[in-house]
Short mmCIF file of C-alpha atoms in Angstrom, two decimals:
data_model
loop_
_atom_site.label_atom_id
_atom_site.label_comp_id
_atom_site.label_asym_id
_atom_site.label_seq_id
_atom_site.Cartn_x
_atom_site.Cartn_y
_atom_site.Cartn_z
CA PRO K 27 34.72 18.73 93.97
CA GLY K 28 34.58 15.21 95.30
CA PRO K 29 34.42 12.00 93.42
CA GLY K 30 31.63 11.94 90.87
CA GLU K 31 31.34 15.74 90.96
CA SER K 32 32.49 18.39 88.46
CA LEU K 33 32.54 22.14 88.47
CA GLN K 34 31.65 23.90 85.20
CA TYR K 35 30.94 27.45 84.17
CA LYS K 36 28.04 29.08 82.40
CA VAL K 37 28.73 32.37 80.67
CA SER K 38 25.94 34.83 79.78
CA LEU K 39 26.78 37.59 77.28
CA THR K 40 24.36 40.47 76.94
CA ARG K 41 24.04 43.28 74.49
CA GLY K 42 20.91 45.41 74.85
CA ASP K 43 17.98 42.95 75.24
CA LYS K 44 19.83 40.13 73.42
CA THR K 45 21.49 37.47 75.67
CA LEU K 46 23.71 34.64 74.53
CA THR K 47 24.58 31.77 76.82
CA PHE K 48 27.70 29.58 76.50
CA ASP K 49 28.87 26.55 78.46
CA ALA K 50 32.57 26.76 79.24
CA ALA K 51 32.64 23.36 80.69
CA SER K 52 35.47 23.11 83.41
CA ASP K 53 37.80 25.36 81.49
CA THR K 54 38.56 28.78 83.00
CA GLN K 55 38.81 30.41 79.50
CA LEU K 56 36.22 30.70 76.79
CA ARG K 57 36.83 31.97 73.27
CA ILE K 58 33.79 33.24 71.45
CA GLN K 59 34.20 33.69 67.71
CA ASP K 60 31.79 34.95 65.07
CA ALA K 61 29.01 35.61 67.61
CA LEU K 62 29.93 39.14 68.45
CA GLU K 63 29.48 42.33 66.51
CA SER K 64 32.66 44.50 66.05
CA ARG K 65 33.05 47.72 68.11
CA ALA K 66 29.98 46.80 70.28
CA ASP K 67 29.41 46.98 74.04
CA TYR K 68 28.79 43.82 75.84
CA SER K 69 28.13 42.72 79.44
CA VAL K 70 29.27 39.32 80.68
CA ARG K 71 28.25 37.34 83.70
CA VAL K 72 29.53 33.93 84.91
CA ALA K 73 27.92 31.31 87.04
CA ALA K 74 29.39 28.14 88.50
CA VAL K 75 27.51 24.89 87.85
CA ARG K 76 28.19 21.96 90.14
CA LYS K 77 27.29 18.67 88.62
CA LEU K 78 26.64 15.88 91.10
CA ALA K 79 26.45 12.20 90.33
CA ASN K 80 22.81 11.06 90.03
CA GLN K 81 21.42 14.55 90.91
CA ALA K 82 20.33 17.59 89.00
CA PRO K 83 23.03 20.29 88.54
CA ILE K 84 23.33 23.07 91.03
CA VAL K 85 23.72 26.52 89.53
CA GLY K 86 25.39 29.09 91.65
CA ALA K 87 24.84 32.86 91.78
CA THR K 88 26.00 34.80 88.80
CA SER K 89 28.93 37.17 89.10
CA PRO K 90 28.57 40.87 88.94
CA PRO K 91 28.50 42.08 85.35
CA ALA K 92 31.69 42.93 83.63
CA ASN K 93 31.54 45.30 80.60
CA PHE K 94 33.77 45.21 77.61
CA THR K 95 33.88 46.47 74.03
CA THR K 96 34.89 44.31 71.04
CA ASN K 97 37.64 45.29 68.66
CA GLY K 98 37.09 46.15 65.07
CA ALA K 99 37.43 43.41 62.46
CA LYS K 100 40.36 43.43 60.03
CA ASN K 101 38.40 42.35 56.97
CA GLY K 102 34.90 43.80 57.29
CA GLY K 103 32.42 43.40 60.05
CA MET K 104 31.66 40.31 62.16
CA SER K 105 28.50 38.33 61.90
CA SER K 106 26.12 38.45 64.85
CA ALA K 107 24.38 35.27 63.64
CA GLY K 108 25.38 31.81 64.56
CA GLY K 109 27.76 31.67 67.36
CA GLY K 110 29.96 28.94 68.63
CA ALA K 111 31.82 28.52 71.79
CA SER K 112 35.00 26.57 72.19
CA GLY K 113 35.83 25.33 75.63
CA GLY K 114 37.81 22.13 75.85
CA ASN K 115 40.97 21.12 77.48
CA GLY K 116 43.14 24.20 77.01
CA ASN K 117 43.88 23.60 73.34
CA HIS K 118 43.58 27.35 72.78
CA ALA K 119 45.82 28.39 75.70
CA ASN K 120 48.78 29.17 73.48
CA THR K 121 46.89 30.84 70.64
CA GLN K 122 46.62 34.56 70.33
CA ALA K 123 43.16 36.06 70.19
CA SER K 124 42.40 37.59 66.80
CA GLU K 125 40.45 40.80 66.38
CA SER K 126 37.38 38.93 65.58
CA SER K 127 37.28 37.07 68.94
CA VAL K 128 37.08 37.98 72.58
CA SER K 129 38.64 36.10 75.48
CA VAL K 130 36.03 36.58 78.20
CA PHE K 131 38.10 35.57 81.20
CA ALA K 132 41.43 37.13 80.25
CA SER K 133 41.44 40.93 80.45
CA SER K 134 44.55 42.80 79.50
CA LYS K 135 43.21 46.10 80.81
CA GLU K 136 43.28 45.47 84.56
CA THR K 137 42.81 48.44 86.72
CA TRP K 138 44.65 48.85 89.98
CA SER K 139 42.54 48.36 93.07
CA ASP K 140 42.60 51.04 95.89
CA GLN K 141 44.64 48.65 97.99
CA LYS K 142 47.42 48.53 95.40
CA TRP K 143 47.44 52.33 95.17
CA ALA K 144 47.59 52.60 98.92
CA VAL K 145 50.70 50.35 98.95
CA ILE K 146 52.46 52.35 96.33
CA ILE K 147 51.67 55.66 98.09
CA LEU K 148 52.67 54.36 101.54
CA SER K 149 55.86 52.80 100.16
CA GLY K 150 56.79 56.12 98.45
CA PHE K 151 56.14 58.08 101.63
CA ALA K 152 58.26 55.59 103.63
CA PHE K 153 61.19 55.88 101.20
CA PHE K 154 60.94 59.65 101.18
CA ALA K 155 60.83 59.74 105.02
CA VAL K 156 63.99 57.56 105.26
CA PHE K 157 65.85 59.73 102.69
CA ILE K 158 64.92 62.96 104.61
CA ALA K 159 66.04 61.31 107.88
CA MET K 160 69.40 60.39 106.30
CA ILE K 161 69.88 63.99 105.16
CA ILE K 162 69.04 65.43 108.52
CA GLN K 163 71.43 62.89 110.24
CA GLN K 164 74.17 63.97 107.92
CA LEU K 165 73.59 67.60 108.55
CA ILE K 166 73.58 67.03 112.38
CA SER K 167 76.80 65.01 112.21
CA LEU K 168 78.43 67.74 110.07
CA GLY K 169 77.50 70.37 112.65
CA THR K 170 78.81 68.49 115.64
CA VAL K 171 82.30 67.64 114.08
CA SER K 172 83.47 71.27 113.75
#
């Protein structure tokens, strides 16, 4: 963004036909507490909002939906009423998420892409081929010495 411009994020959280919207400001993390039900399936979408000086904000396209399930609460269930969002200037970056909150942008269950698997498989094949070539070269050199 240039001078007088800012880039912010709008997060939409959906469960069934109920949608909650949160403004994450310019922070790339959003901690939602006391607005989610425990052990419930949610879908989250994120849209970038470009705020220009002296003009209406421009809302970008929303991301594809990402699904997640909340953890169970330690002391009873969570309330689905209310709901606050805390964005800010990174004051929660070093805090650990409790079981009653969900960090929307940070996912600890990342799945490997097909490209990562391809690199692992090709690397394994290359190491195996070099190992077999070394064994064959040793067998050939043993046969020519005698």
